[in-house]
Coordinates of C-alpha atoms in Angstrom, one line a residue:
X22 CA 220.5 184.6 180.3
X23 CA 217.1 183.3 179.8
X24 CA 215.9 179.5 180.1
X25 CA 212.7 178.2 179.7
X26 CA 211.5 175.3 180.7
X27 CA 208.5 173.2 179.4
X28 CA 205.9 171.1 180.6
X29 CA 207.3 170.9 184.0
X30 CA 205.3 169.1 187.2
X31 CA 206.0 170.8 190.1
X32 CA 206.6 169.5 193.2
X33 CA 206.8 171.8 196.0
X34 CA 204.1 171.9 198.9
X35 CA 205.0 175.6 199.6
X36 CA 204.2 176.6 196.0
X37 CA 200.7 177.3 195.0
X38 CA 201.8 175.3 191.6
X39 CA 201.9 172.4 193.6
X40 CA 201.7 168.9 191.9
X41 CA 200.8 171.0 188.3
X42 CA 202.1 171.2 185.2
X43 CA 203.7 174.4 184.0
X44 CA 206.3 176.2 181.9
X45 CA 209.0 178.0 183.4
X46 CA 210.8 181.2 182.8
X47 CA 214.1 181.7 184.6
X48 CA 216.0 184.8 183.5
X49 CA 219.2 186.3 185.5
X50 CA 218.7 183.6 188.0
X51 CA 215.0 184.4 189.1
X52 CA 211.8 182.6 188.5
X53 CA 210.3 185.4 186.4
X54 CA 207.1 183.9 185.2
X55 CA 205.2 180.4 186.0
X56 CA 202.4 179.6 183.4
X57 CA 200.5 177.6 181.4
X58 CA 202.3 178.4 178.7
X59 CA 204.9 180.4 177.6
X60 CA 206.0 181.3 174.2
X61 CA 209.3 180.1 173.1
X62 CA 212.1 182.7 171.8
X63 CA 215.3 182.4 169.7
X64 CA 217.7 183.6 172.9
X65 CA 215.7 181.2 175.2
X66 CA 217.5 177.9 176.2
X67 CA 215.3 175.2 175.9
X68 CA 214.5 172.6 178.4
X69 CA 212.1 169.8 177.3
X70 CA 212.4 166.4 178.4
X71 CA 210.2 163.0 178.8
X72 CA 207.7 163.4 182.4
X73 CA 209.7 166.4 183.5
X74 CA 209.6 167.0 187.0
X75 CA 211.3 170.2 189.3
X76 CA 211.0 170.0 192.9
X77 CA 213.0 173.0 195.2
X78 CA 217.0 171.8 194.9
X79 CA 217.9 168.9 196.9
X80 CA 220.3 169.5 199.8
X81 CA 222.9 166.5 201.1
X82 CA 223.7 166.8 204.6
X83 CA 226.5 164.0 204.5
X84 CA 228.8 164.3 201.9
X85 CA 232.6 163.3 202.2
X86 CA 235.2 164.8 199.7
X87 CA 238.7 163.7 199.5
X88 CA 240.3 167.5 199.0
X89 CA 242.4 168.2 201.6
X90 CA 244.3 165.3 201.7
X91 CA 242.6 162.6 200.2
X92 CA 242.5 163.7 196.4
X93 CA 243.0 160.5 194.9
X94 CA 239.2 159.3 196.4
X95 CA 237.8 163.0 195.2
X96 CA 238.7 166.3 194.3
X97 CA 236.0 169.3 196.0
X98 CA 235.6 170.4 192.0
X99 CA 234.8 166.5 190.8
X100 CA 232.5 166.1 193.7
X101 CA 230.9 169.7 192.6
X102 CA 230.4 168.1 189.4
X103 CA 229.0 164.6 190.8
X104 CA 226.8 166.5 193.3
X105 CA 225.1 168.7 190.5
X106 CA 224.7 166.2 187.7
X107 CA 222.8 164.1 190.7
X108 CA 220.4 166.8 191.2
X109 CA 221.9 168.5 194.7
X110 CA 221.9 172.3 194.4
X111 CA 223.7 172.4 198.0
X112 CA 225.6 169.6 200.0
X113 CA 227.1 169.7 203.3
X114 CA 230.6 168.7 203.3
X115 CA 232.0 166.6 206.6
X116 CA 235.4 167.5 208.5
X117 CA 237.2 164.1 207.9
X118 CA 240.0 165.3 205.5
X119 CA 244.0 165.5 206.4
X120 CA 243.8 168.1 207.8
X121 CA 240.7 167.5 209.6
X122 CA 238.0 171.0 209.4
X123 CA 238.7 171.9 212.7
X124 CA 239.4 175.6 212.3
X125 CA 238.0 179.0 210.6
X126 CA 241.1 178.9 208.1
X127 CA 240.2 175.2 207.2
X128 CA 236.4 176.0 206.8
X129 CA 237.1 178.9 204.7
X130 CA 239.3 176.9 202.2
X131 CA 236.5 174.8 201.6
X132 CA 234.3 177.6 201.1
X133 CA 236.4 179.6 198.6
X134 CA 237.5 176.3 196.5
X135 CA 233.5 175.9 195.7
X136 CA 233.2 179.8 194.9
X137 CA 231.6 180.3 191.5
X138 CA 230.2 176.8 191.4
X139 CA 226.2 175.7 190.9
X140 CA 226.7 173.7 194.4
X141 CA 226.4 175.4 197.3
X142 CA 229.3 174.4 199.7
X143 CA 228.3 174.2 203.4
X144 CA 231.2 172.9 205.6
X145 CA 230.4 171.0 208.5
X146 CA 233.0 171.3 210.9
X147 CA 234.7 169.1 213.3
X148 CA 233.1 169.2 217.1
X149 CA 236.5 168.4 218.7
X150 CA 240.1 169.7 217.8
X151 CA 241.4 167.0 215.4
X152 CA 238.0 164.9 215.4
X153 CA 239.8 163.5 218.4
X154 CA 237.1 164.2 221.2
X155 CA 239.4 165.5 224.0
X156 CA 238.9 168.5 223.4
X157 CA 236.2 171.0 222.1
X158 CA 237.3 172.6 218.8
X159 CA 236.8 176.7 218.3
X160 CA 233.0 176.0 217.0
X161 CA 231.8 179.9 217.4
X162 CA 234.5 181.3 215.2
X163 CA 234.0 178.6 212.7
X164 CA 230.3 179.2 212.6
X165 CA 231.3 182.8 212.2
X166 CA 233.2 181.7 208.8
X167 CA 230.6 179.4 207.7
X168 CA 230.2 176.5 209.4
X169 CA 226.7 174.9 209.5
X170 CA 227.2 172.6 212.2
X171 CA 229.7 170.5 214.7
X172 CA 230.2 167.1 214.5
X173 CA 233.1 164.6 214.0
X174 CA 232.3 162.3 211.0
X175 CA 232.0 158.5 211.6
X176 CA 233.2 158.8 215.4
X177 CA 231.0 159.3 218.7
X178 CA 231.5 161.5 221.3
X179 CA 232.4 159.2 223.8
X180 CA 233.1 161.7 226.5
X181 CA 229.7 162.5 228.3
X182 CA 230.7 166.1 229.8
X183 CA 232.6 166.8 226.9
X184 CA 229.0 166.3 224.7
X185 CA 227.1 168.1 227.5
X186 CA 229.5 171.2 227.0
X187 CA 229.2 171.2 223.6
X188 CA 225.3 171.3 223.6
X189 CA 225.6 174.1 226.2
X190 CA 228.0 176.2 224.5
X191 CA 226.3 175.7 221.1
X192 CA 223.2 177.5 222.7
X193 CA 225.1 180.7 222.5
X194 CA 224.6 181.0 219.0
X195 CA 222.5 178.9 218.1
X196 CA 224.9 175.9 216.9
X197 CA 223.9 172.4 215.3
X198 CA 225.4 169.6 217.3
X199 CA 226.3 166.7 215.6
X200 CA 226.6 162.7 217.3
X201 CA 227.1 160.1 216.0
X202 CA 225.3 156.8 217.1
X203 CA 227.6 154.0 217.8
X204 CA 228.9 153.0 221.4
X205 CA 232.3 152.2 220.4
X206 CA 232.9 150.1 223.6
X207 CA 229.7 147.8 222.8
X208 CA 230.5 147.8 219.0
X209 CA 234.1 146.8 219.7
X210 CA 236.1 145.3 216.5
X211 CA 232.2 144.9 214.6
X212 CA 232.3 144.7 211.1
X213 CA 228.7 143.9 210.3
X214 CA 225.2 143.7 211.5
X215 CA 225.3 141.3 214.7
X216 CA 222.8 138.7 213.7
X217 CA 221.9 135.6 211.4
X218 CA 224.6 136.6 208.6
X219 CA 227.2 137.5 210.6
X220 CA 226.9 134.7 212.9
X221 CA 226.4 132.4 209.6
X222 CA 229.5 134.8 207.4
X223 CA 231.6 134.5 210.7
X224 CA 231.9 137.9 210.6
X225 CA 232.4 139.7 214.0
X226 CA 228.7 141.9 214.4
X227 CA 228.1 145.0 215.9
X228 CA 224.7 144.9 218.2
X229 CA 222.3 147.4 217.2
X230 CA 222.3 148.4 221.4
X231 CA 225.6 150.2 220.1
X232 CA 223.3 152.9 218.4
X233 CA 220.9 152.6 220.9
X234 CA 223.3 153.5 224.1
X235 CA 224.6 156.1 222.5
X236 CA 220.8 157.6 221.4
X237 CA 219.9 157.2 224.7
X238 CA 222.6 158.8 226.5
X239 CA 222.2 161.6 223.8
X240 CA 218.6 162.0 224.6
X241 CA 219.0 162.3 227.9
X242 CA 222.0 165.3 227.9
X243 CA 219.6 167.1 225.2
X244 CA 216.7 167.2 227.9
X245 CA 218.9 168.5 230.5
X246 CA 221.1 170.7 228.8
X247 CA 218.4 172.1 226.1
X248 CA 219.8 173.3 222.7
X249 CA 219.9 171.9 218.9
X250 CA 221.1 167.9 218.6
X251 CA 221.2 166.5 215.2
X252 CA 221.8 162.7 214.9
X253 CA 223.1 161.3 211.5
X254 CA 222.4 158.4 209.8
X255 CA 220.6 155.8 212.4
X256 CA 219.8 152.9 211.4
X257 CA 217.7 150.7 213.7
X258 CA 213.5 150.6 214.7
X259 CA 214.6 151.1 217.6
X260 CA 216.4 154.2 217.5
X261 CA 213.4 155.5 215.0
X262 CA 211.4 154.2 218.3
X263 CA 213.7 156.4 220.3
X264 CA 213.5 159.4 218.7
X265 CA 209.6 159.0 218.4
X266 CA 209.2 159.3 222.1
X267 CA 212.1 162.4 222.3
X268 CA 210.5 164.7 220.0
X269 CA 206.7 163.6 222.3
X270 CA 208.6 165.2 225.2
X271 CA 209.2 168.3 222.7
X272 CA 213.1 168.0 222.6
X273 CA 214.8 169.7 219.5
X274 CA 215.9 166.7 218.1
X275 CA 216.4 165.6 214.5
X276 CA 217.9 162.7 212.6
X277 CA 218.8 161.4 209.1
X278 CA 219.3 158.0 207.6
X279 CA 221.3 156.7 204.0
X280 CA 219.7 155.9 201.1
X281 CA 221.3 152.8 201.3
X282 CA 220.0 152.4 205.1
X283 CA 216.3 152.8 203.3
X284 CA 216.5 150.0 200.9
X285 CA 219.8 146.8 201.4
X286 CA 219.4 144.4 204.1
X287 CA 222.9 142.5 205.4
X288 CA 221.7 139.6 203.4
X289 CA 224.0 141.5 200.5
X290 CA 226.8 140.4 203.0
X291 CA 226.4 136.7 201.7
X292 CA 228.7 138.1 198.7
X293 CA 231.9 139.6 200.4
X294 CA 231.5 142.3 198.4
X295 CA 233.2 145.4 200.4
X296 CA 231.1 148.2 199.0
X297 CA 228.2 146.8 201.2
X298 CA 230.3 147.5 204.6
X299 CA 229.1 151.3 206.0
X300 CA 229.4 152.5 209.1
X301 CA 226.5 152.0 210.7
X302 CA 226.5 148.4 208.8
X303 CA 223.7 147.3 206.9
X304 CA 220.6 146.0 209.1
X305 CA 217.9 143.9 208.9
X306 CA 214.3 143.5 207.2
X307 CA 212.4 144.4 210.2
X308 CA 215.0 147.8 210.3
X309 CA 214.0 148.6 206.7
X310 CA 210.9 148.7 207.0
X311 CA 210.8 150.9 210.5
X312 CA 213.4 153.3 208.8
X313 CA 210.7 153.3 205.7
X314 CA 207.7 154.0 208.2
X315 CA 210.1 156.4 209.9
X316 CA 210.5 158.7 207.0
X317 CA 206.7 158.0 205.8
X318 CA 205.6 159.5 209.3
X319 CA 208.0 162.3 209.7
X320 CA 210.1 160.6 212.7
X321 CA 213.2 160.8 210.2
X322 CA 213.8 164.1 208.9
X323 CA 216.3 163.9 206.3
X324 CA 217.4 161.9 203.8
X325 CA 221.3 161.8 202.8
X326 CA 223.4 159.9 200.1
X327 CA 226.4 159.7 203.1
X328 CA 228.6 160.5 200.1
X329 CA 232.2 158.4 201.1
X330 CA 234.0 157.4 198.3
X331 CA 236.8 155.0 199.1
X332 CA 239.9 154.5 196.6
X333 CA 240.5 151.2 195.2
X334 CA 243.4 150.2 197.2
X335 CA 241.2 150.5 200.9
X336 CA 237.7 149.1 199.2
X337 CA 239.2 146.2 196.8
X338 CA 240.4 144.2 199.5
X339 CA 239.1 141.6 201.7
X340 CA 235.9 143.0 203.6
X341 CA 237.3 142.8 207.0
X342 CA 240.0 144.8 206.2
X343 CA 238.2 147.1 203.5
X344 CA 237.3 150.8 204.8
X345 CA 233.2 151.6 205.7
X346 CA 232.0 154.4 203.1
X347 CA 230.1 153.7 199.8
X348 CA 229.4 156.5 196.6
X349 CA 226.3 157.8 196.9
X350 CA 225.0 161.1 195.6
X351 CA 224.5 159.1 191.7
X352 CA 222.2 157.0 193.7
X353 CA 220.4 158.6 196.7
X354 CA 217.0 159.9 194.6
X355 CA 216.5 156.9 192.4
X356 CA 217.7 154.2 195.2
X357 CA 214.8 156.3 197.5
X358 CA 212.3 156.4 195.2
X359 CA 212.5 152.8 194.4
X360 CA 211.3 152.1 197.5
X361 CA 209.4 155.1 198.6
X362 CA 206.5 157.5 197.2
X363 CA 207.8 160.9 195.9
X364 CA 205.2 162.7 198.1
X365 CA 206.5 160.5 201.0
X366 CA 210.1 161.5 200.8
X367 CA 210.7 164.7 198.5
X368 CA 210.3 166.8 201.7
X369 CA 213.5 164.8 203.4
X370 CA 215.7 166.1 200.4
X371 CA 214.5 169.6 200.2
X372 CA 212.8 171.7 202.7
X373 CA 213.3 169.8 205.7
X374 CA 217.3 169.6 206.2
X375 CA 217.4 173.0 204.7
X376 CA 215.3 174.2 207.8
X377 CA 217.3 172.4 210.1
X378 CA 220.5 172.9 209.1
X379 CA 219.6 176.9 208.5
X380 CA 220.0 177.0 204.3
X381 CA 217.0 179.1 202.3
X382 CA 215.1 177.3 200.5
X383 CA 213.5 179.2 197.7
X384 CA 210.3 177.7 197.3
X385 CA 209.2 177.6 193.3
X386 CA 207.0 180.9 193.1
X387 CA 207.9 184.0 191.0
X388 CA 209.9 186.6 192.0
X389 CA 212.2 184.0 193.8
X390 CA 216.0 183.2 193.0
X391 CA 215.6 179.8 190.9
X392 CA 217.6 176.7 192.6
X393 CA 215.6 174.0 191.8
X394 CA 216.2 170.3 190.5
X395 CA 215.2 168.2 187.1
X396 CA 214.0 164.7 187.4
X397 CA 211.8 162.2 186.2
X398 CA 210.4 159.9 188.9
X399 CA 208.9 156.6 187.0
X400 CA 211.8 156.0 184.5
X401 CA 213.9 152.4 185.5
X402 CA 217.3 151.6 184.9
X403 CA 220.1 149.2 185.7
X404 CA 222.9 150.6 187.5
X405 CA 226.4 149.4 186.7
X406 CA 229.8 151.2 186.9
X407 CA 229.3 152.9 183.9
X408 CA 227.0 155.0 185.8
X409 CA 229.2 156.2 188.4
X410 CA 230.4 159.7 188.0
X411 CA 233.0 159.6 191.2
X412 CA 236.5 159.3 191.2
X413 CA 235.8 156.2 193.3
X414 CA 233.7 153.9 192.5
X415 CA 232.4 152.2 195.7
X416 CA 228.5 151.8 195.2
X417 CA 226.7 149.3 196.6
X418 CA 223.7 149.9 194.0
X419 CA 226.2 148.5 190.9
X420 CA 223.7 146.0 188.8
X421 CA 220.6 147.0 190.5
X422 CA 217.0 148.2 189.3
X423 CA 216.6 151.4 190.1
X424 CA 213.4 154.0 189.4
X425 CA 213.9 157.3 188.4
X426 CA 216.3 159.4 186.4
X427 CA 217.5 163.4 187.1
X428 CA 217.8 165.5 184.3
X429 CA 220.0 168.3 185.9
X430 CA 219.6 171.4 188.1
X431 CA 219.1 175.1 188.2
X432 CA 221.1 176.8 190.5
X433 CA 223.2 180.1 191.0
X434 CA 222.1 181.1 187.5
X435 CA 223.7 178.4 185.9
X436 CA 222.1 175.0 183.8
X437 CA 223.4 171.7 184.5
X438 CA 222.1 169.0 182.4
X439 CA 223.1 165.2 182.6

């Protein structure tokens, strides 16, 4: 199988064809030659298409998937599908199914139901036995079947020692340790940002300190235990603040915030719409903007969709009794780079979580196995349902502007094209 693709921009620092415009030969699943041009032939499939851009294959480091127990939100093979025709060669899937991922069977199952798929599946698998944080789940055999890193999805480690063991033990083989940031006892029965709207909405707020305890205390295990701390989704200047001064000190910390974290403000709340309550909730101006500064400066390390879909009988109810978790992979490239610079964020999808959560990344040179993805960054367009390519259909982004389009993907020698 040969494909050939024309008049392509690339956009990969590590490349030398770096920001330049080139065809593309992909045969077997390499990158066989990169030129100027390249002569078309009968048993060639084609790809030309309107400001075609390919950067290295985007990588998702939060994505939810109904299958094992939650089908009716999403199916592992209909999130395959979403994840590929929005440009994500790999995703990393949480632990919060029924049963939770919490053991080398489970992540196995997750592994073989993606075999044979464009995606690459990396389970991420539950810290504690259950998700329930008493107790320490078996995170060296599960690394041993796949596993890519330890964390319980939505839920902190409230337990102090319990989070100090785990960063400990993780040394041994050089685990990821996931945390969530939210002090549950601060946050108490929150809902939304505490501020003007709740106060305004009457809607009971969680204070940004609940992220920022929890950072803290984080921060300060990690410099006395050592090891590998990942913390997902923040959403606050001041936990970009935090994190600032941690990785100063040298500590091997790293971060990631939503799409939807980068660009809506809890002035949406105003509507009562339940596809704009998340967990951490929506934030203020002032946040926005440090988030955006955060990424621009290299604070923030990744960028994820936080892929949750919600079935209509939890999200189409009132909001203080909806479930947190919005749609996101359709969205998470042309939400980001309505807001952003391509050469400001690219790196957040690409190399940067595929470093820290320890995926190759196969930069775009020849020689090297092709996993790349297809996009134009200036196109705009108004999201609506229509759109949405999950099961579920809680976006937050329905009837916005958004810039940008993705054509497809190249990955384990197969062509998806929207």
């Amino acid at each position: 199988m040969s494909t050939l693709i024309k008049n392509a921009t690339i956009i990969d620092a590590e490349s030398p064809f770096h920001n330049q415009k080139k065809d593309i030969l992909i045969r077997d699943g390499k990158l066989e030659k990169i030129a100027n041009s390249i002569p078309k032939k009968e048993n060639y499939t084609i790809v030309e298409l309107e400001n075609l851009h390919v950067s290295c294959g985007w990588f998702d480091t939060s994505v939810s998937l109904g299958e094992p127990g939650y089908e009716e939100r999403e199916t592992i093979n209909k999130g395959l599908i979403v994840a590929a025709k929005s440009g994500f060669t790999s995703i990393a899937v949480n632990a919060n199914t029924n049963p939770i991922i919490d053991s080398k069977s489970d992540v196995e199952y997750l592994i073989n139901k993606a075999s044979n798929s464009p995606i690459n599946l990396h389970p991420i698998a539950a810290l504690t036995q259950k998700s329930k944080g008493i107790e320490m789940a078996e995170l060296y055999d599960m690394q041993q079947s796949g596993a890519i890193a330890f964390g319980d999805y939505n839920k902190p480690i409230e337990n102090d020692k319990l989070m100090k063991i785990a960063l400990l033990y993780a040394q041994n083989f050089n685990g990821l340790v996931l945390s969530f940031p939210k002090n549950n006892t601060i946050a108490g029965e929150g809902i939304a940002n505490e501020g003007i709207n709740s106060t305004k909405l009457g809607l009971k707020g969680i204070p940004s300190l609940a992220e920022h305890i929890q950072i803290a205390r984080d921060l300060f295990l990690l410099e006395y235990t050592g090891g590998k701390l990942h913390i997902p989704t923040i959403s606050t200047a001041k936990s970009v603040a935090l994190i600032k001064e941690a990785k100063k000190k040298g500590l091997n910390i790293t971060c990631s915030v939503t799409a939807h974290h980068l660009t809506l403000t809890d002035d949406e709340l105003h509507s009562f719409d339940s596809n704009f309550k998340t967990n951490p909730p929506l934030r203020t101006k002032e946040d926005v903007k440090a988030l955006q500064k955060g990424i621009k400066s290299g604070v923030i390390d990744i960028i994820t969709s936080d892929h949750n879909p919600i079935d209509i009988e939890h999200k189409k109810v009132e909001f203080s009794e909806a479930k947190d978790g919005v749609t996101g992979l359709e969205t998470a490239f042309i939400a980001v780079n309505s807001v952003l610079a391509l050469e400001d964020f690219i790196n957040c999808f690409t190399t940067k979580p595929k470093g820290i959560f320890g995926i190759k990344n196969y930069s775009i040179t020849e020689g090297n196995i092709a996993d790349i993805t297809l996009f134009n960054p200036k196109t705009t367009t108004i999201f609506t349902k229509t759109n949405i390519l999950s099961t579920s259909k809680n976006s937050p982004f329905i009837n916005k502007r958004l810039k940008g389009e993705v054509y497809g993907i190249f990955s384990n020698n197969q062509l998806i094209k929207n």
